[in-house]
CSV table of C-alpha atoms in Angstrom, one decimal:
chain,number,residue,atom,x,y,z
P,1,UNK,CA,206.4,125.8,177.1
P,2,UNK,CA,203.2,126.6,178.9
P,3,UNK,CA,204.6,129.0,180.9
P,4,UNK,CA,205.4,131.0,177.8
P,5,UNK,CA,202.5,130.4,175.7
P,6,UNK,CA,199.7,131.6,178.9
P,7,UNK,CA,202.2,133.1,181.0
P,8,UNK,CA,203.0,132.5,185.0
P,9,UNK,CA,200.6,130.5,186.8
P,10,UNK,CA,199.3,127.2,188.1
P,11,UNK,CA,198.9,125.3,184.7
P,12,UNK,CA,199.2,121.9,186.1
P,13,UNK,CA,195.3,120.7,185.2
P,14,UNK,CA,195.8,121.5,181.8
P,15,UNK,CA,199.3,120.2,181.6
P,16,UNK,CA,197.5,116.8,183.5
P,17,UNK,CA,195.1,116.5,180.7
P,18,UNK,CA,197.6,116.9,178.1
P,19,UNK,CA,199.3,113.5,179.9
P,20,UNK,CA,196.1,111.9,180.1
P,21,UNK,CA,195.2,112.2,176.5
P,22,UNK,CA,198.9,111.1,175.6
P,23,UNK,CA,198.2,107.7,178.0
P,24,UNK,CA,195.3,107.2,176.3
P,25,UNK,CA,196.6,107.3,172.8
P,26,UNK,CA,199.6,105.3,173.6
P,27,UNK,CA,201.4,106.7,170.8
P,28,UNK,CA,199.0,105.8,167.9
P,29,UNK,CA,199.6,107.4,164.7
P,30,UNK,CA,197.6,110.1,163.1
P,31,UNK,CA,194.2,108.4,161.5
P,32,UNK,CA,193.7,109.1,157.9
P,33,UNK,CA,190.6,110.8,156.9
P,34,UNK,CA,189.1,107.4,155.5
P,35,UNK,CA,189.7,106.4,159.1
P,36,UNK,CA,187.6,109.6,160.1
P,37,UNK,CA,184.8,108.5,158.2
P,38,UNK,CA,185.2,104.9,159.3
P,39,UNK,CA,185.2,105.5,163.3
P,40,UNK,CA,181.9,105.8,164.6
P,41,UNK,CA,183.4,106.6,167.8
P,42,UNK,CA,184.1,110.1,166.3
P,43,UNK,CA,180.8,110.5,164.4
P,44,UNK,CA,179.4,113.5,166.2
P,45,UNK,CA,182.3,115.5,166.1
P,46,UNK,CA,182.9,114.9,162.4
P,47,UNK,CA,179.0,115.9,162.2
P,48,UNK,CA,179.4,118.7,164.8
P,49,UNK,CA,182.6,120.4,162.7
P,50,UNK,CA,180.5,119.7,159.5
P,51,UNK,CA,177.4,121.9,160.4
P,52,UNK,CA,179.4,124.4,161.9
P,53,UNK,CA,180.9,124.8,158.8
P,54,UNK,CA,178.4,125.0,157.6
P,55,UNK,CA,176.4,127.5,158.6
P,56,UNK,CA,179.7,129.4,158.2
P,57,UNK,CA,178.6,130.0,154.5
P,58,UNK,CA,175.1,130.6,155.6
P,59,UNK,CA,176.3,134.0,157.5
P,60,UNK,CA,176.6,136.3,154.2
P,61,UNK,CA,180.6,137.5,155.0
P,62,UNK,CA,182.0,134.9,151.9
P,63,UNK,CA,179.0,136.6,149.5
P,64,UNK,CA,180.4,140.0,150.5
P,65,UNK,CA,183.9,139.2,150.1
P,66,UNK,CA,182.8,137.6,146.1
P,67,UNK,CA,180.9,140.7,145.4
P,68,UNK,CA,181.9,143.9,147.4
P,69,UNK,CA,183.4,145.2,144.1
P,70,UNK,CA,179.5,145.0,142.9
P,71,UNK,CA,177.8,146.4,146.6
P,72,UNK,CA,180.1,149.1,145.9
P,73,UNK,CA,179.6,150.1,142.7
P,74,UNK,CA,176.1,150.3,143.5
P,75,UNK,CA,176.5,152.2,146.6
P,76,UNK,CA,178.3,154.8,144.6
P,77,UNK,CA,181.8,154.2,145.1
P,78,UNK,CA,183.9,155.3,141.9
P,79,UNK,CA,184.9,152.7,139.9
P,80,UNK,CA,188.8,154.5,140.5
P,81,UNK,CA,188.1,154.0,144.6
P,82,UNK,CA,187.0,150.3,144.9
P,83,UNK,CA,190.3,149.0,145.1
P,84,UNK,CA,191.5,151.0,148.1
P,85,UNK,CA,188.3,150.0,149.7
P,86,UNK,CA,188.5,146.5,148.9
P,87,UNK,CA,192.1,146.6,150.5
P,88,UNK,CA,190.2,147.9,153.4
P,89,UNK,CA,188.2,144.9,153.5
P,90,UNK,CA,191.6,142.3,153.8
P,91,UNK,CA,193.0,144.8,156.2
P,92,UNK,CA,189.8,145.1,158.5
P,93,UNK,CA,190.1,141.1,157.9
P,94,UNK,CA,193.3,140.9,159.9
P,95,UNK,CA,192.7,143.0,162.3
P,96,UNK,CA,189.3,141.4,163.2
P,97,UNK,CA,191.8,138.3,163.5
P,98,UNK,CA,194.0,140.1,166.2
P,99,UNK,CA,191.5,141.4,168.3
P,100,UNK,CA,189.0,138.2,168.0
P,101,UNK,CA,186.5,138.6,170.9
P,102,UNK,CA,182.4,138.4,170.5
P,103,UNK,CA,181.0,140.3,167.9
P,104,UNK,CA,177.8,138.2,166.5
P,105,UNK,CA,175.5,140.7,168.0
P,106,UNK,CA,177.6,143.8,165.9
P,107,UNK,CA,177.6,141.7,162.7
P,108,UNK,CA,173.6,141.1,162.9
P,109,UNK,CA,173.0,145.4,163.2
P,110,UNK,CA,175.7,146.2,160.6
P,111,UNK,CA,174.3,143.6,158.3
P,112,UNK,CA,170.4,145.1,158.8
P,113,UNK,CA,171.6,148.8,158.5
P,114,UNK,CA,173.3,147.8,155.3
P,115,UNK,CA,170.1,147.1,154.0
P,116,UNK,CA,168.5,149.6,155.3
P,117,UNK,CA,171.0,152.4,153.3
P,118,UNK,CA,170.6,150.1,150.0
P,119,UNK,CA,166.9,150.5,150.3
P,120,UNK,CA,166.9,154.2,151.1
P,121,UNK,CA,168.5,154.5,147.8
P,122,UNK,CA,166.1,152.6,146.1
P,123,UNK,CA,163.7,154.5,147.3
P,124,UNK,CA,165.1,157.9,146.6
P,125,UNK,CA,165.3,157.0,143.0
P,126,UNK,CA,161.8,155.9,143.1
P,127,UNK,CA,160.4,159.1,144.5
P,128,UNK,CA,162.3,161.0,142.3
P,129,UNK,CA,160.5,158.9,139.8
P,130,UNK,CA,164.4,159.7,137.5
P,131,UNK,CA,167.4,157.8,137.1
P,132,UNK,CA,169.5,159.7,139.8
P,133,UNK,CA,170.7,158.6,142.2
P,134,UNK,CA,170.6,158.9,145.5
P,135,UNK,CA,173.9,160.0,146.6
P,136,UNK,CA,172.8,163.2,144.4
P,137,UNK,CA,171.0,163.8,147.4
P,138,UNK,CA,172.8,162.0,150.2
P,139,UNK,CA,176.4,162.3,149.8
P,140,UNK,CA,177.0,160.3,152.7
P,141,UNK,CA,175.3,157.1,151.9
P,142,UNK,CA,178.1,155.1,150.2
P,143,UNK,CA,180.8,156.2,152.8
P,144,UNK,CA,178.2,154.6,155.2
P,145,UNK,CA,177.8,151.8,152.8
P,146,UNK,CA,181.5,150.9,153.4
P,147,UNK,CA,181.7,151.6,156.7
P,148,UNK,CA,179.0,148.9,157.4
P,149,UNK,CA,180.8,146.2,155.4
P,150,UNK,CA,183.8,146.8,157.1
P,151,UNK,CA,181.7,146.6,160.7
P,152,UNK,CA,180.3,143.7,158.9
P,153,UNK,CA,183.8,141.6,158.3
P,154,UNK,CA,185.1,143.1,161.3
P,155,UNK,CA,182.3,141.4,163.5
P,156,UNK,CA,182.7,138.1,162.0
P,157,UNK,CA,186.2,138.1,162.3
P,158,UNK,CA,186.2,138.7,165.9
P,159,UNK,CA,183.1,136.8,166.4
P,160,UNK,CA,182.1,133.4,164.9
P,161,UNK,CA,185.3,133.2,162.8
P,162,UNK,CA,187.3,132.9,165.9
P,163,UNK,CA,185.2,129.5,166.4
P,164,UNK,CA,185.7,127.1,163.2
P,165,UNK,CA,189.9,126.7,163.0
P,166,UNK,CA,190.0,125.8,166.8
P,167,UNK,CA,186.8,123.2,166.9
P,168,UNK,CA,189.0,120.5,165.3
P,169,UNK,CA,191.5,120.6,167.9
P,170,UNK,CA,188.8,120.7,170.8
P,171,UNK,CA,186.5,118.0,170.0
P,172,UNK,CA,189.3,115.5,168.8
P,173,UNK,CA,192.1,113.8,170.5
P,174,UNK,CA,195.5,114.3,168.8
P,175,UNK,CA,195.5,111.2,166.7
P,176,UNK,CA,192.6,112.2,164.8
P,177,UNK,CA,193.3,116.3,164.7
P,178,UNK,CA,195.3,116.2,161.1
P,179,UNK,CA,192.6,114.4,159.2
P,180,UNK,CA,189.6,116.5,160.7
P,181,UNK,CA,191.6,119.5,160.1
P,182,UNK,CA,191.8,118.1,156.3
P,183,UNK,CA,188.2,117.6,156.1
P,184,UNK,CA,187.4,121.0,157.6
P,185,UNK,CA,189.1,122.6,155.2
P,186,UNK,CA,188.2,120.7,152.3
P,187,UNK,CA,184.4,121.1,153.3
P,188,UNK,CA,185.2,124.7,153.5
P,189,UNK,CA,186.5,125.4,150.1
P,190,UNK,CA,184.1,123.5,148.6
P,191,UNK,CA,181.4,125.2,149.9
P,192,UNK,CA,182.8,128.2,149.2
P,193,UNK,CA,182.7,127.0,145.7
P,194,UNK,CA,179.1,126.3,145.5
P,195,UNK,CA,178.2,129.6,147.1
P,196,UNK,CA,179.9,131.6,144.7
P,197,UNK,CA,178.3,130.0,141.8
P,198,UNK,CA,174.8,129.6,143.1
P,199,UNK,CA,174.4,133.3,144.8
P,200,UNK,CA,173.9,135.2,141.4
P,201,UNK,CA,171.1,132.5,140.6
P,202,UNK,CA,169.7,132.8,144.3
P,203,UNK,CA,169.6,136.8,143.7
């Protein structure tokens, strides 16, 4: 089964820890998530895949996903044409997910150029001193509006959201695994939750 998961090779130290870790559960069932809690012996890693989550939400991607539909409306997009590109964003999602190698550095400049084309805008109707806007005069600004969210989701797909399904399964032995993936996900969703409603309120 190794063999076909990481191809040919000399596996053996990983298939040695994999023996070690079942001698040392000695078959114990799978803990709840009350047990989770309980077991100070797992503390840090319950904190550790906690804050990780954590900062997760604190990264911008789940505020883009909620309102792209609004950054692109703003940037220009026709109402007609935010759809397609909104599809874009789900498929750039699963690609991100197949290719998954480092790409924090990628999602920081993508992020900081975004901004930068939303305030050349603002400032083009401002020195226009009228209500155009100013894809009148820069035609290409919303194209590179999109483009840069899709960099955007793409770099967090192959970078730091490569990090938070795994984490459960490397910092706890098997016994504990299905109750910290529960509480990961849980704590996910939840936070999601409270980001969506408070963003509006923090804009």
């Amino acid at each position: 089964a190794v063999k076909q998961l990481w191809g040919d090779g000399d596996h053996m130290a990983e298939i040695d820890d994999m023996m070690a870790e079942q001698e040392a559960i000695h078959g114990e069932k799978a803990k709840s998530v009350w047990d989770l809690f309980r077991d100070k012996a797992v503390r840090w890693q319950l904190i550790t895949l906690f804050l990780v989550s954590s900062c997760m939400q604190l990264m911008g991607v789940n505020v883009v996903y909620f309102y792209a539909y609004n950054v692109f409306i703003k940037a220009g997009i026709a109402p007609a044409q935010t759809h397609y590109v909104s599809l874009g964003i789900g498929i750039t999602e699963i690609l991100s997910t197949v290719v998954c190698v480092s790409g924090s550095s990628a999602e920081f400049h993508s992020a900081v150029m975004h901004v930068s084309f939303q305030s050349l805008e603002t400032t083009v109707n401002e020195a226009s001193g009228t209500s155009c806007k100013s894809t009148d005069s820069f035609s290409w600004v919303p194209y590179c509006s999109v483009a840069l969210i899709f960099i955007f989701i793409m770099s967090f797909g192959i970078g730091p959201a490569g990090v938070l399904c795994p984490l459960p399964t490397e910092i706890f032995i098997q016994s504990y695994r299905p109750a910290a993936y529960v509480f990961n996900g849980a704590t996910n969703w939840i936070q999601l939750f409270i980001l969506g409603l408070l963003f509006p309120f923090i804009v």
